[in-house]
Short mmCIF file of N, CA, C and O in Angstrom, two decimals:
data_model
loop_
_atom_site.label_atom_id
_atom_site.label_comp_id
_atom_site.label_asym_id
_atom_site.label_seq_id
_atom_site.Cartn_x
_atom_site.Cartn_y
_atom_site.Cartn_z
N MET A 1379 0.84 -1.16 0.00
CA MET A 1379 0.00 0.00 0.00
C MET A 1379 0.90 1.24 0.00
O MET A 1379 1.72 1.45 0.88
N SER A 1380 0.71 2.11 -1.00
CA SER A 1380 1.59 3.26 -1.14
C SER A 1380 0.91 4.56 -0.74
O SER A 1380 1.35 5.63 -1.09
N GLY A 1381 -0.19 4.51 0.00
CA GLY A 1381 -0.92 5.70 0.42
C GLY A 1381 -0.16 6.45 1.51
O GLY A 1381 0.84 6.01 2.05
N VAL A 1382 -0.68 7.60 1.83
CA VAL A 1382 -0.09 8.43 2.88
C VAL A 1382 -0.58 7.91 4.21
O VAL A 1382 -1.77 7.88 4.49
N SER A 1383 0.35 7.45 5.06
CA SER A 1383 -0.05 6.84 6.33
C SER A 1383 0.06 7.82 7.50
O SER A 1383 -0.64 7.67 8.49
N ASN A 1384 0.90 8.79 7.41
CA ASN A 1384 1.12 9.74 8.49
C ASN A 1384 0.22 10.97 8.28
O ASN A 1384 0.19 11.53 7.19
N PRO A 1385 -0.53 11.42 9.31
CA PRO A 1385 -1.40 12.59 9.12
C PRO A 1385 -0.63 13.86 8.77
O PRO A 1385 -1.14 14.71 8.06
N VAL A 1386 0.60 13.97 9.25
CA VAL A 1386 1.41 15.14 8.92
C VAL A 1386 1.71 15.15 7.42
O VAL A 1386 1.68 16.19 6.78
N GLU A 1387 1.99 13.97 6.86
CA GLU A 1387 2.23 13.88 5.42
C GLU A 1387 0.98 14.24 4.63
O GLU A 1387 1.06 14.88 3.58
N ALA A 1388 -0.18 13.86 5.13
CA ALA A 1388 -1.44 14.18 4.45
C ALA A 1388 -1.66 15.70 4.44
O ALA A 1388 -2.07 16.26 3.42
N ILE A 1389 -1.40 16.36 5.55
CA ILE A 1389 -1.55 17.81 5.61
C ILE A 1389 -0.54 18.48 4.68
O ILE A 1389 -0.85 19.45 4.00
N GLU A 1390 0.67 17.92 4.65
CA GLU A 1390 1.70 18.47 3.77
C GLU A 1390 1.29 18.35 2.31
O GLU A 1390 1.45 19.29 1.53
N VAL A 1391 0.74 17.20 1.93
CA VAL A 1391 0.28 17.00 0.56
C VAL A 1391 -0.87 17.97 0.24
O VAL A 1391 -0.91 18.58 -0.83
N PHE A 1392 -1.80 18.13 1.18
CA PHE A 1392 -2.90 19.05 0.98
C PHE A 1392 -2.41 20.49 0.86
O PHE A 1392 -2.91 21.27 0.03
N ALA A 1393 -1.40 20.87 1.65
CA ALA A 1393 -0.84 22.22 1.57
C ALA A 1393 -0.18 22.45 0.22
O ALA A 1393 -0.37 23.51 -0.40
N VAL A 1394 0.57 21.47 -0.26
CA VAL A 1394 1.24 21.61 -1.56
C VAL A 1394 0.21 21.68 -2.68
O VAL A 1394 0.33 22.52 -3.59
N LEU A 1395 -0.83 20.86 -2.62
CA LEU A 1395 -1.88 20.91 -3.64
C LEU A 1395 -2.62 22.24 -3.60
O LEU A 1395 -2.98 22.79 -4.64
N SER A 1396 -2.85 22.76 -2.42
CA SER A 1396 -3.51 24.05 -2.30
C SER A 1396 -2.67 25.16 -2.92
O SER A 1396 -3.21 26.02 -3.63
N ILE A 1397 -1.39 25.16 -2.67
CA ILE A 1397 -0.51 26.16 -3.26
C ILE A 1397 -0.46 26.00 -4.78
O ILE A 1397 -0.47 27.00 -5.52
N LEU A 1398 -0.45 24.78 -5.27
CA LEU A 1398 -0.45 24.53 -6.72
C LEU A 1398 -1.74 25.03 -7.36
O LEU A 1398 -1.72 25.68 -8.41
N VAL A 1399 -2.88 24.75 -6.73
CA VAL A 1399 -4.17 25.23 -7.26
C VAL A 1399 -4.19 26.76 -7.25
O VAL A 1399 -4.68 27.39 -8.19
N GLY A 1400 -3.65 27.37 -6.21
CA GLY A 1400 -3.57 28.83 -6.15
C GLY A 1400 -2.71 29.40 -7.27
O GLY A 1400 -3.05 30.43 -7.86
N ALA A 1401 -1.62 28.73 -7.58
CA ALA A 1401 -0.77 29.18 -8.68
C ALA A 1401 -1.49 29.06 -10.02
O ALA A 1401 -1.37 29.94 -10.89
N ILE A 1402 -2.28 28.01 -10.18
CA ILE A 1402 -3.04 27.84 -11.42
C ILE A 1402 -4.11 28.93 -11.55
O ILE A 1402 -4.29 29.51 -12.62
N PHE A 1403 -4.82 29.23 -10.46
CA PHE A 1403 -5.80 30.31 -10.49
C PHE A 1403 -5.12 31.65 -10.81
O PHE A 1403 -5.66 32.46 -11.57
N SER A 1404 -3.96 31.88 -10.26
CA SER A 1404 -3.23 33.12 -10.54
C SER A 1404 -2.81 33.20 -12.00
O SER A 1404 -2.86 34.27 -12.61
N PHE A 1405 -2.43 32.08 -12.57
CA PHE A 1405 -2.10 32.03 -14.00
C PHE A 1405 -3.33 32.37 -14.84
O PHE A 1405 -3.25 33.14 -15.79
N PHE A 1406 -4.49 31.78 -14.49
CA PHE A 1406 -5.72 32.09 -15.22
C PHE A 1406 -6.10 33.56 -15.08
O PHE A 1406 -6.63 34.17 -16.01
N CYS A 1407 -5.81 34.14 -13.94
CA CYS A 1407 -6.05 35.56 -13.73
C CYS A 1407 -5.21 36.37 -14.71
O CYS A 1407 -5.71 37.30 -15.36
N ALA A 1408 -3.95 36.04 -14.83
CA ALA A 1408 -3.06 36.77 -15.74
C ALA A 1408 -3.51 36.62 -17.19
O ALA A 1408 -3.53 37.60 -17.95
N VAL A 1409 -3.91 35.42 -17.56
CA VAL A 1409 -4.40 35.20 -18.92
C VAL A 1409 -5.67 36.00 -19.16
O VAL A 1409 -5.85 36.62 -20.21
N GLY A 1410 -6.58 36.01 -18.19
CA GLY A 1410 -7.82 36.76 -18.33
C GLY A 1410 -7.58 38.25 -18.45
O GLY A 1410 -8.24 38.94 -19.22
N LEU A 1411 -6.63 38.78 -17.69
CA LEU A 1411 -6.32 40.21 -17.77
C LEU A 1411 -5.75 40.59 -19.12
O LEU A 1411 -5.94 41.70 -19.60
N ILE A 1412 -5.05 39.67 -19.75
CA ILE A 1412 -4.46 39.94 -21.06
C ILE A 1412 -5.48 39.74 -22.19
O ILE A 1412 -5.58 40.54 -23.11
N ARG A 1413 -6.27 38.68 -22.10
CA ARG A 1413 -7.12 38.26 -23.22
C ARG A 1413 -8.51 38.87 -23.28
O ARG A 1413 -9.09 38.95 -24.34
N LEU A 1414 -9.08 39.26 -22.15
CA LEU A 1414 -10.47 39.71 -22.15
C LEU A 1414 -10.59 41.11 -22.75
O LEU A 1414 -9.68 41.92 -22.65
N PRO A 1415 -11.77 41.41 -23.36
CA PRO A 1415 -11.87 42.60 -24.22
C PRO A 1415 -12.08 43.94 -23.53
O PRO A 1415 -11.66 44.96 -24.06
N ASP A 1416 -12.75 44.00 -22.39
CA ASP A 1416 -13.06 45.31 -21.81
C ASP A 1416 -12.77 45.33 -20.32
O ASP A 1416 -12.44 44.32 -19.71
N VAL A 1417 -12.90 46.52 -19.75
CA VAL A 1417 -12.55 46.71 -18.34
C VAL A 1417 -13.45 45.88 -17.41
O VAL A 1417 -12.99 45.40 -16.38
N TYR A 1418 -14.69 45.67 -17.80
CA TYR A 1418 -15.61 44.93 -16.94
C TYR A 1418 -15.25 43.45 -16.88
O TYR A 1418 -15.25 42.84 -15.81
N SER A 1419 -14.92 42.87 -18.01
CA SER A 1419 -14.50 41.47 -18.04
C SER A 1419 -13.16 41.29 -17.34
O SER A 1419 -12.95 40.31 -16.62
N ARG A 1420 -12.28 42.23 -17.54
CA ARG A 1420 -10.96 42.15 -16.89
C ARG A 1420 -11.09 42.30 -15.38
O ARG A 1420 -10.37 41.63 -14.63
N THR A 1421 -11.99 43.17 -14.96
CA THR A 1421 -12.21 43.32 -13.52
C THR A 1421 -12.75 42.03 -12.92
O THR A 1421 -12.35 41.63 -11.83
N HIS A 1422 -13.65 41.39 -13.66
CA HIS A 1422 -14.20 40.12 -13.18
C HIS A 1422 -13.09 39.07 -13.06
O HIS A 1422 -12.98 38.40 -12.03
N ALA A 1423 -12.28 38.94 -14.10
CA ALA A 1423 -11.19 37.96 -14.05
C ALA A 1423 -10.18 38.31 -12.96
O ALA A 1423 -9.72 37.43 -12.23
N GLY A 1424 -9.87 39.58 -12.88
CA GLY A 1424 -8.89 40.00 -11.88
C GLY A 1424 -9.35 39.80 -10.46
O GLY A 1424 -8.57 39.46 -9.58
N SER A 1425 -10.64 40.00 -10.23
CA SER A 1425 -11.12 39.85 -8.85
C SER A 1425 -11.36 38.40 -8.48
O SER A 1425 -10.91 37.95 -7.42
N LYS A 1426 -12.05 37.66 -9.32
CA LYS A 1426 -12.40 36.28 -8.96
C LYS A 1426 -11.18 35.37 -8.96
O LYS A 1426 -10.91 34.67 -7.98
N ALA A 1427 -10.45 35.35 -10.05
CA ALA A 1427 -9.33 34.42 -10.16
C ALA A 1427 -8.19 34.78 -9.22
O ALA A 1427 -7.60 33.89 -8.59
N SER A 1428 -7.89 36.06 -9.10
CA SER A 1428 -6.78 36.41 -8.22
C SER A 1428 -7.15 36.20 -6.75
O SER A 1428 -6.31 35.79 -5.96
N THR A 1429 -8.41 36.47 -6.40
CA THR A 1429 -8.84 36.21 -5.03
C THR A 1429 -8.72 34.73 -4.70
O THR A 1429 -8.18 34.36 -3.65
N MET A 1430 -9.20 33.89 -5.59
CA MET A 1430 -9.10 32.45 -5.35
C MET A 1430 -7.64 32.00 -5.33
O MET A 1430 -7.25 31.18 -4.51
N GLY A 1431 -6.83 32.53 -6.24
CA GLY A 1431 -5.42 32.16 -6.27
C GLY A 1431 -4.70 32.54 -4.99
O GLY A 1431 -4.00 31.72 -4.38
N VAL A 1432 -4.89 33.77 -4.55
CA VAL A 1432 -4.23 34.22 -3.32
C VAL A 1432 -4.75 33.44 -2.12
O VAL A 1432 -3.98 33.05 -1.23
N LEU A 1433 -6.06 33.19 -2.08
CA LEU A 1433 -6.61 32.45 -0.95
C LEU A 1433 -6.07 31.03 -0.87
O LEU A 1433 -5.70 30.57 0.21
N PHE A 1434 -6.01 30.34 -2.00
CA PHE A 1434 -5.46 28.98 -1.98
C PHE A 1434 -4.00 28.97 -1.56
O PHE A 1434 -3.56 28.11 -0.80
N ILE A 1435 -3.23 29.94 -2.06
CA ILE A 1435 -1.81 30.00 -1.69
C ILE A 1435 -1.66 30.29 -0.20
O ILE A 1435 -0.86 29.64 0.50
N LEU A 1436 -2.44 31.24 0.31
CA LEU A 1436 -2.34 31.56 1.74
C LEU A 1436 -2.84 30.42 2.62
O LEU A 1436 -2.26 30.16 3.68
N VAL A 1437 -3.89 29.72 2.20
CA VAL A 1437 -4.38 28.57 2.98
C VAL A 1437 -3.33 27.46 2.99
O VAL A 1437 -3.08 26.84 4.03
N GLY A 1438 -2.71 27.21 1.84
CA GLY A 1438 -1.65 26.20 1.80
C GLY A 1438 -0.48 26.57 2.69
O GLY A 1438 0.07 25.72 3.42
N THR A 1439 -0.10 27.84 2.66
CA THR A 1439 0.99 28.30 3.53
C THR A 1439 0.59 28.22 5.00
O THR A 1439 1.38 27.82 5.85
N PHE A 1440 -0.66 28.60 5.30
CA PHE A 1440 -1.18 28.52 6.66
C PHE A 1440 -1.14 27.08 7.17
O PHE A 1440 -0.70 26.82 8.29
N LEU A 1441 -1.57 26.13 6.33
CA LEU A 1441 -1.54 24.71 6.72
C LEU A 1441 -0.10 24.23 6.94
O LEU A 1441 0.16 23.44 7.85
N PHE A 1442 0.80 24.68 6.09
CA PHE A 1442 2.20 24.28 6.26
C PHE A 1442 2.74 24.74 7.61
O PHE A 1442 3.38 23.98 8.32
N PHE A 1443 2.45 26.00 7.98
CA PHE A 1443 2.96 26.50 9.25
C PHE A 1443 2.24 25.86 10.43
O PHE A 1443 2.85 25.65 11.49
N ILE A 1444 0.96 25.52 10.27
CA ILE A 1444 0.24 24.79 11.33
C ILE A 1444 0.91 23.43 11.54
O ILE A 1444 1.09 22.97 12.66
N MET A 1445 1.27 22.79 10.43
CA MET A 1445 1.92 21.49 10.51
C MET A 1445 3.28 21.59 11.22
O MET A 1445 3.67 20.69 11.94
N GLU A 1446 3.95 22.72 11.04
CA GLU A 1446 5.24 22.94 11.70
C GLU A 1446 5.07 23.33 13.17
O GLU A 1446 6.05 23.44 13.89
N GLY A 1447 3.84 23.59 13.59
CA GLY A 1447 3.58 23.93 14.97
C GLY A 1447 3.50 25.43 15.24
O GLY A 1447 3.56 25.85 16.39
N THR A 1448 3.34 26.23 14.20
CA THR A 1448 3.29 27.68 14.35
C THR A 1448 1.96 28.19 13.81
O THR A 1448 1.60 27.93 12.67
N PHE A 1449 1.24 28.93 14.65
CA PHE A 1449 0.01 29.57 14.21
C PHE A 1449 0.35 31.00 13.80
O PHE A 1449 0.81 31.79 14.61
N SER A 1450 0.13 31.32 12.53
CA SER A 1450 0.47 32.64 12.02
C SER A 1450 -0.79 33.49 11.92
O SER A 1450 -1.62 33.29 11.03
N ILE A 1451 -0.91 34.45 12.80
CA ILE A 1451 -2.06 35.34 12.77
C ILE A 1451 -2.00 36.24 11.55
O ILE A 1451 -3.03 36.64 11.01
N ARG A 1452 -0.81 36.54 11.05
CA ARG A 1452 -0.67 37.36 9.84
C ARG A 1452 -1.27 36.66 8.64
O ARG A 1452 -1.94 37.29 7.82
N LEU A 1453 -1.00 35.38 8.50
CA LEU A 1453 -1.59 34.63 7.39
C LEU A 1453 -3.10 34.55 7.53
O LEU A 1453 -3.84 34.70 6.56
N PHE A 1454 -3.56 34.31 8.73
CA PHE A 1454 -5.00 34.24 8.98
C PHE A 1454 -5.68 35.56 8.64
O PHE A 1454 -6.72 35.60 7.97
N LEU A 1455 -5.10 36.68 9.07
CA LEU A 1455 -5.66 37.99 8.75
C LEU A 1455 -5.54 38.30 7.25
O LEU A 1455 -6.43 38.93 6.68
N GLY A 1456 -4.47 37.85 6.62
CA GLY A 1456 -4.33 38.02 5.18
C GLY A 1456 -5.42 37.30 4.42
O GLY A 1456 -6.00 37.85 3.48
N ILE A 1457 -5.72 36.08 4.83
CA ILE A 1457 -6.81 35.32 4.20
C ILE A 1457 -8.12 36.07 4.37
O ILE A 1457 -8.89 36.24 3.42
N PHE A 1458 -8.38 36.53 5.57
CA PHE A 1458 -9.64 37.23 5.87
C PHE A 1458 -9.76 38.51 5.05
O PHE A 1458 -10.79 38.76 4.42
N PHE A 1459 -8.72 39.35 5.04
CA PHE A 1459 -8.82 40.64 4.37
C PHE A 1459 -8.83 40.51 2.85
O PHE A 1459 -9.50 41.29 2.18
N VAL A 1460 -8.11 39.56 2.28
CA VAL A 1460 -8.17 39.35 0.83
C VAL A 1460 -9.57 38.89 0.44
O VAL A 1460 -10.14 39.38 -0.54
N PHE A 1461 -10.12 37.99 1.21
CA PHE A 1461 -11.47 37.49 0.92
C PHE A 1461 -12.50 38.60 1.04
O PHE A 1461 -13.48 38.63 0.31
N LEU A 1462 -12.28 39.53 1.94
CA LEU A 1462 -13.24 40.60 2.18
C LEU A 1462 -13.07 41.77 1.22
O LEU A 1462 -14.05 42.29 0.69
N THR A 1463 -11.85 42.19 0.96
CA THR A 1463 -11.63 43.44 0.24
C THR A 1463 -11.50 43.31 -1.27
O THR A 1463 -11.88 44.24 -1.99
N ALA A 1464 -11.01 42.22 -1.80
CA ALA A 1464 -10.79 42.11 -3.24
C ALA A 1464 -12.09 42.19 -4.04
O ALA A 1464 -12.17 42.94 -5.02
N PRO A 1465 -13.14 41.46 -3.69
CA PRO A 1465 -14.39 41.59 -4.46
C PRO A 1465 -15.03 42.97 -4.32
O PRO A 1465 -15.59 43.49 -5.28
N VAL A 1466 -14.93 43.58 -3.17
CA VAL A 1466 -15.50 44.91 -2.97
C VAL A 1466 -14.75 45.94 -3.81
O VAL A 1466 -15.36 46.81 -4.44
N ALA A 1467 -13.43 45.84 -3.85
CA ALA A 1467 -12.64 46.75 -4.67
C ALA A 1467 -12.94 46.57 -6.15
O ALA A 1467 -13.07 47.56 -6.90
N ALA A 1468 -13.09 45.34 -6.61
CA ALA A 1468 -13.41 45.09 -8.01
C ALA A 1468 -14.79 45.66 -8.36
O ALA A 1468 -14.98 46.24 -9.45
N HIS A 1469 -15.75 45.52 -7.45
CA HIS A 1469 -17.07 46.08 -7.68
C HIS A 1469 -17.00 47.61 -7.78
O HIS A 1469 -17.63 48.22 -8.66
N ALA A 1470 -16.23 48.23 -6.91
CA ALA A 1470 -16.10 49.69 -6.93
C ALA A 1470 -15.43 50.16 -8.23
O ALA A 1470 -15.84 51.17 -8.81
N ILE A 1471 -14.44 49.43 -8.70
CA ILE A 1471 -13.76 49.80 -9.95
C ILE A 1471 -14.72 49.67 -11.12
O ILE A 1471 -14.80 50.56 -11.98
N ALA A 1472 -15.46 48.58 -11.19
CA ALA A 1472 -16.40 48.38 -12.30
C ALA A 1472 -17.51 49.42 -12.26
O ALA A 1472 -17.92 49.95 -13.30
N ARG A 1473 -18.00 49.73 -11.09
CA ARG A 1473 -19.06 50.74 -10.97
C ARG A 1473 -18.55 52.12 -11.38
O ARG A 1473 -19.23 52.87 -12.07
N SER A 1474 -17.34 52.46 -10.99
CA SER A 1474 -16.74 53.74 -11.39
C SER A 1474 -16.55 53.80 -12.90
O SER A 1474 -16.78 54.84 -13.52
N ALA A 1475 -16.10 52.70 -13.48
CA ALA A 1475 -15.91 52.67 -14.93
C ALA A 1475 -17.25 52.84 -15.64
O ALA A 1475 -17.34 53.56 -16.65
N TYR A 1476 -18.30 52.22 -15.12
CA TYR A 1476 -19.61 52.33 -15.76
C TYR A 1476 -20.13 53.76 -15.63
O TYR A 1476 -20.69 54.31 -16.58
N ARG A 1477 -19.96 54.37 -14.47
CA ARG A 1477 -20.41 55.75 -14.28
C ARG A 1477 -19.59 56.73 -15.13
O ARG A 1477 -20.07 57.79 -15.50
N ALA A 1478 -18.35 56.39 -15.43
CA ALA A 1478 -17.51 57.21 -16.29
C ALA A 1478 -17.78 56.93 -17.77
O ALA A 1478 -17.10 57.47 -18.63
N LYS A 1479 -18.76 56.09 -18.03
CA LYS A 1479 -19.21 55.74 -19.38
C LYS A 1479 -18.13 55.06 -20.22
O LYS A 1479 -17.99 55.31 -21.41
N VAL A 1480 -17.35 54.19 -19.60
CA VAL A 1480 -16.41 53.35 -20.33
C VAL A 1480 -17.23 52.34 -21.12
O VAL A 1480 -18.09 51.65 -20.55
N PRO A 1481 -17.04 52.26 -22.43
CA PRO A 1481 -17.91 51.40 -23.24
C PRO A 1481 -17.70 49.91 -22.95
O PRO A 1481 -16.61 49.47 -22.63
N LEU A 1482 -18.81 49.16 -23.11
CA LEU A 1482 -18.74 47.71 -22.99
C LEU A 1482 -18.13 47.15 -24.28
O LEU A 1482 -18.08 47.83 -25.31
N ALA A 1483 -17.69 45.92 -24.23
CA ALA A 1483 -17.14 45.27 -25.41
C ALA A 1483 -18.25 45.06 -26.44
O ALA A 1483 -19.43 44.98 -26.10
N GLU A 1484 -17.88 44.97 -27.69
CA GLU A 1484 -18.87 44.74 -28.75
C GLU A 1484 -19.58 43.40 -28.59
O GLU A 1484 -20.71 43.24 -29.03
N GLN A 1485 -18.92 42.44 -27.94
CA GLN A 1485 -19.50 41.12 -27.75
C GLN A 1485 -20.56 41.10 -26.65
O GLN A 1485 -21.25 40.11 -26.48
N SER A 1486 -20.66 42.17 -25.88
CA SER A 1486 -21.63 42.20 -24.78
C SER A 1486 -23.04 42.11 -25.34
O SER A 1486 -23.40 42.80 -26.28
N VAL A 1487 -23.83 41.26 -24.72
CA VAL A 1487 -25.18 41.01 -25.20
C VAL A 1487 -26.20 41.95 -24.58
O VAL A 1487 -27.09 42.44 -25.24
N LYS A 1488 -26.05 42.23 -23.29
CA LYS A 1488 -27.07 42.97 -22.57
C LYS A 1488 -26.43 43.90 -21.55
O LYS A 1488 -25.46 43.55 -20.90
N ASP A 1489 -27.02 45.09 -21.42
CA ASP A 1489 -26.57 46.06 -20.43
C ASP A 1489 -27.71 46.27 -19.44
O ASP A 1489 -28.62 47.06 -19.68
N ASP A 1490 -27.67 45.55 -18.33
CA ASP A 1490 -28.75 45.61 -17.35
C ASP A 1490 -28.81 46.94 -16.60
O ASP A 1490 -29.85 47.30 -16.07
N LEU A 1491 -27.74 47.67 -16.54
CA LEU A 1491 -27.71 48.91 -15.76
C LEU A 1491 -28.03 50.15 -16.58
O LEU A 1491 -28.12 51.25 -16.03
N LYS A 1492 -28.22 50.02 -17.87
CA LYS A 1492 -28.41 51.18 -18.73
C LYS A 1492 -29.57 52.05 -18.27
O LYS A 1492 -29.42 53.25 -18.09
N GLY A 1493 -30.73 51.49 -18.04
CA GLY A 1493 -31.88 52.26 -17.62
C GLY A 1493 -31.75 52.80 -16.22
O GLY A 1493 -32.24 53.89 -15.90
N VAL A 1494 -31.06 52.09 -15.36
CA VAL A 1494 -30.91 52.51 -13.97
C VAL A 1494 -30.09 53.79 -13.87
O VAL A 1494 -30.50 54.75 -13.24
N PHE A 1495 -28.94 53.83 -14.51
CA PHE A 1495 -28.07 54.99 -14.39
C PHE A 1495 -28.56 56.16 -15.23
O PHE A 1495 -28.30 57.30 -14.90
N GLU A 1496 -29.27 55.90 -16.33
CA GLU A 1496 -29.83 57.00 -17.11
C GLU A 1496 -30.91 57.70 -16.30
O GLU A 1496 -30.98 58.92 -16.27
N GLY A 1497 -31.76 56.95 -15.59
CA GLY A 1497 -32.79 57.55 -14.76
C GLY A 1497 -32.18 58.33 -13.61
O GLY A 1497 -32.65 59.41 -13.24
N GLU A 1498 -31.11 57.81 -13.03
CA GLU A 1498 -30.43 58.50 -11.93
C GLU A 1498 -29.79 59.78 -12.43
O GLU A 1498 -29.84 60.82 -11.77
N HIS A 1499 -29.21 59.74 -13.61
CA HIS A 1499 -28.54 60.90 -14.18
C HIS A 1499 -29.57 62.00 -14.48
O HIS A 1499 -29.33 63.17 -14.22
N GLU A 1500 -30.72 61.64 -15.03
CA GLU A 1500 -31.76 62.62 -15.34
C GLU A 1500 -32.31 63.25 -14.07
O GLU A 1500 -32.60 64.45 -14.04
N GLU A 1501 -32.44 62.45 -13.01
CA GLU A 1501 -32.96 62.97 -11.75
C GLU A 1501 -32.00 63.97 -11.13
O GLU A 1501 -32.41 64.99 -10.57
N GLU A 1502 -30.71 63.72 -11.22
CA GLU A 1502 -29.71 64.61 -10.66
C GLU A 1502 -29.73 65.97 -11.35
O GLU A 1502 -29.50 67.00 -10.74
N HIS A 1503 -30.00 65.99 -12.65
CA HIS A 1503 -29.97 67.24 -13.41
C HIS A 1503 -31.32 67.92 -13.46
O HIS A 1503 -31.46 68.98 -14.05
N GLY A 1504 -32.35 67.32 -12.87
CA GLY A 1504 -33.66 67.94 -12.74
C GLY A 1504 -34.34 68.27 -14.04
O GLY A 1504 -34.85 69.36 -14.24
N ASP A 1505 -34.36 67.34 -14.97
CA ASP A 1505 -35.00 67.60 -16.25
C ASP A 1505 -36.50 67.28 -16.25
O ASP A 1505 -37.15 67.36 -17.28
N GLY A 1506 -37.02 66.91 -15.10
CA GLY A 1506 -38.46 66.66 -15.00
C GLY A 1506 -38.90 65.37 -15.65
O GLY A 1506 -40.01 65.29 -16.17
N SER A 1507 -38.06 64.37 -15.64
CA SER A 1507 -38.42 63.11 -16.29
C SER A 1507 -39.44 62.32 -15.50
O SER A 1507 -40.04 61.39 -16.02
N GLY A 1508 -39.63 62.64 -14.22
CA GLY A 1508 -40.64 61.95 -13.43
C GLY A 1508 -40.16 60.65 -12.83
O GLY A 1508 -40.95 59.88 -12.33
N VAL A 1509 -38.87 60.34 -12.88
CA VAL A 1509 -38.35 59.11 -12.30
C VAL A 1509 -38.07 59.40 -10.83
O VAL A 1509 -37.29 60.28 -10.50
N SER A 1510 -38.71 58.65 -9.95
CA SER A 1510 -38.53 58.88 -8.51
C SER A 1510 -37.30 58.15 -8.01
O SER A 1510 -36.82 57.21 -8.63
N SER A 1511 -36.81 58.56 -6.85
CA SER A 1511 -35.65 57.91 -6.27
C SER A 1511 -35.98 56.49 -5.83
O SER A 1511 -35.13 55.63 -5.80
N ASP A 1512 -37.26 56.23 -5.48
CA ASP A 1512 -37.68 54.88 -5.12
C ASP A 1512 -37.56 53.94 -6.30
O ASP A 1512 -37.17 52.78 -6.17
N GLU A 1513 -37.93 54.43 -7.50
CA GLU A 1513 -37.84 53.59 -8.70
C GLU A 1513 -36.39 53.29 -9.02
O GLU A 1513 -36.04 52.18 -9.41
N VAL A 1514 -35.51 54.28 -8.88
CA VAL A 1514 -34.10 54.09 -9.16
C VAL A 1514 -33.48 53.10 -8.18
O VAL A 1514 -32.76 52.18 -8.57
N SER A 1515 -33.77 53.25 -6.88
CA SER A 1515 -33.19 52.35 -5.89
C SER A 1515 -33.74 50.94 -6.01
O SER A 1515 -33.05 49.98 -5.72
N SER A 1516 -34.98 50.80 -6.45
CA SER A 1516 -35.52 49.45 -6.61
C SER A 1516 -34.91 48.73 -7.80
O SER A 1516 -34.85 47.51 -7.85
N LYS A 1517 -34.43 49.48 -8.79
CA LYS A 1517 -33.78 48.88 -9.96
C LYS A 1517 -32.37 48.45 -9.67
O LYS A 1517 -31.82 47.63 -10.34
N MET A 1518 -31.74 49.04 -8.65
CA MET A 1518 -30.36 48.70 -8.32
C MET A 1518 -30.39 47.42 -7.62
O MET A 1518 -29.78 46.58 -7.45
#
């Protein structure tokens, strides 16, 4: 039987696999940032793939240090803050780009926010379009 018999070896194998999966996600992030057509697609690739890549790498490193007998609060906080802040930052970047009227890619099929931000823009400038703030907030 050639399986892993020692629990420490099993954790070590899991840590190495986690770091490898994180590296693969990071590679896909880089490819997505290069290949995707517009800022919105790139933001999606950059946030999802890089978050998963960094999280897998940090979890693998965290497991390795746990196996060595050291609890690293820095790694634990890094995992927590990357998981919390990366998607929020990507959302803020995409929303800013949309409000700055950065065009979508030609391949984009549907723009779900078009009516929402046009109504909000008209309300801010007071052109009397009759769109209430309740209607705008319910569309968001």
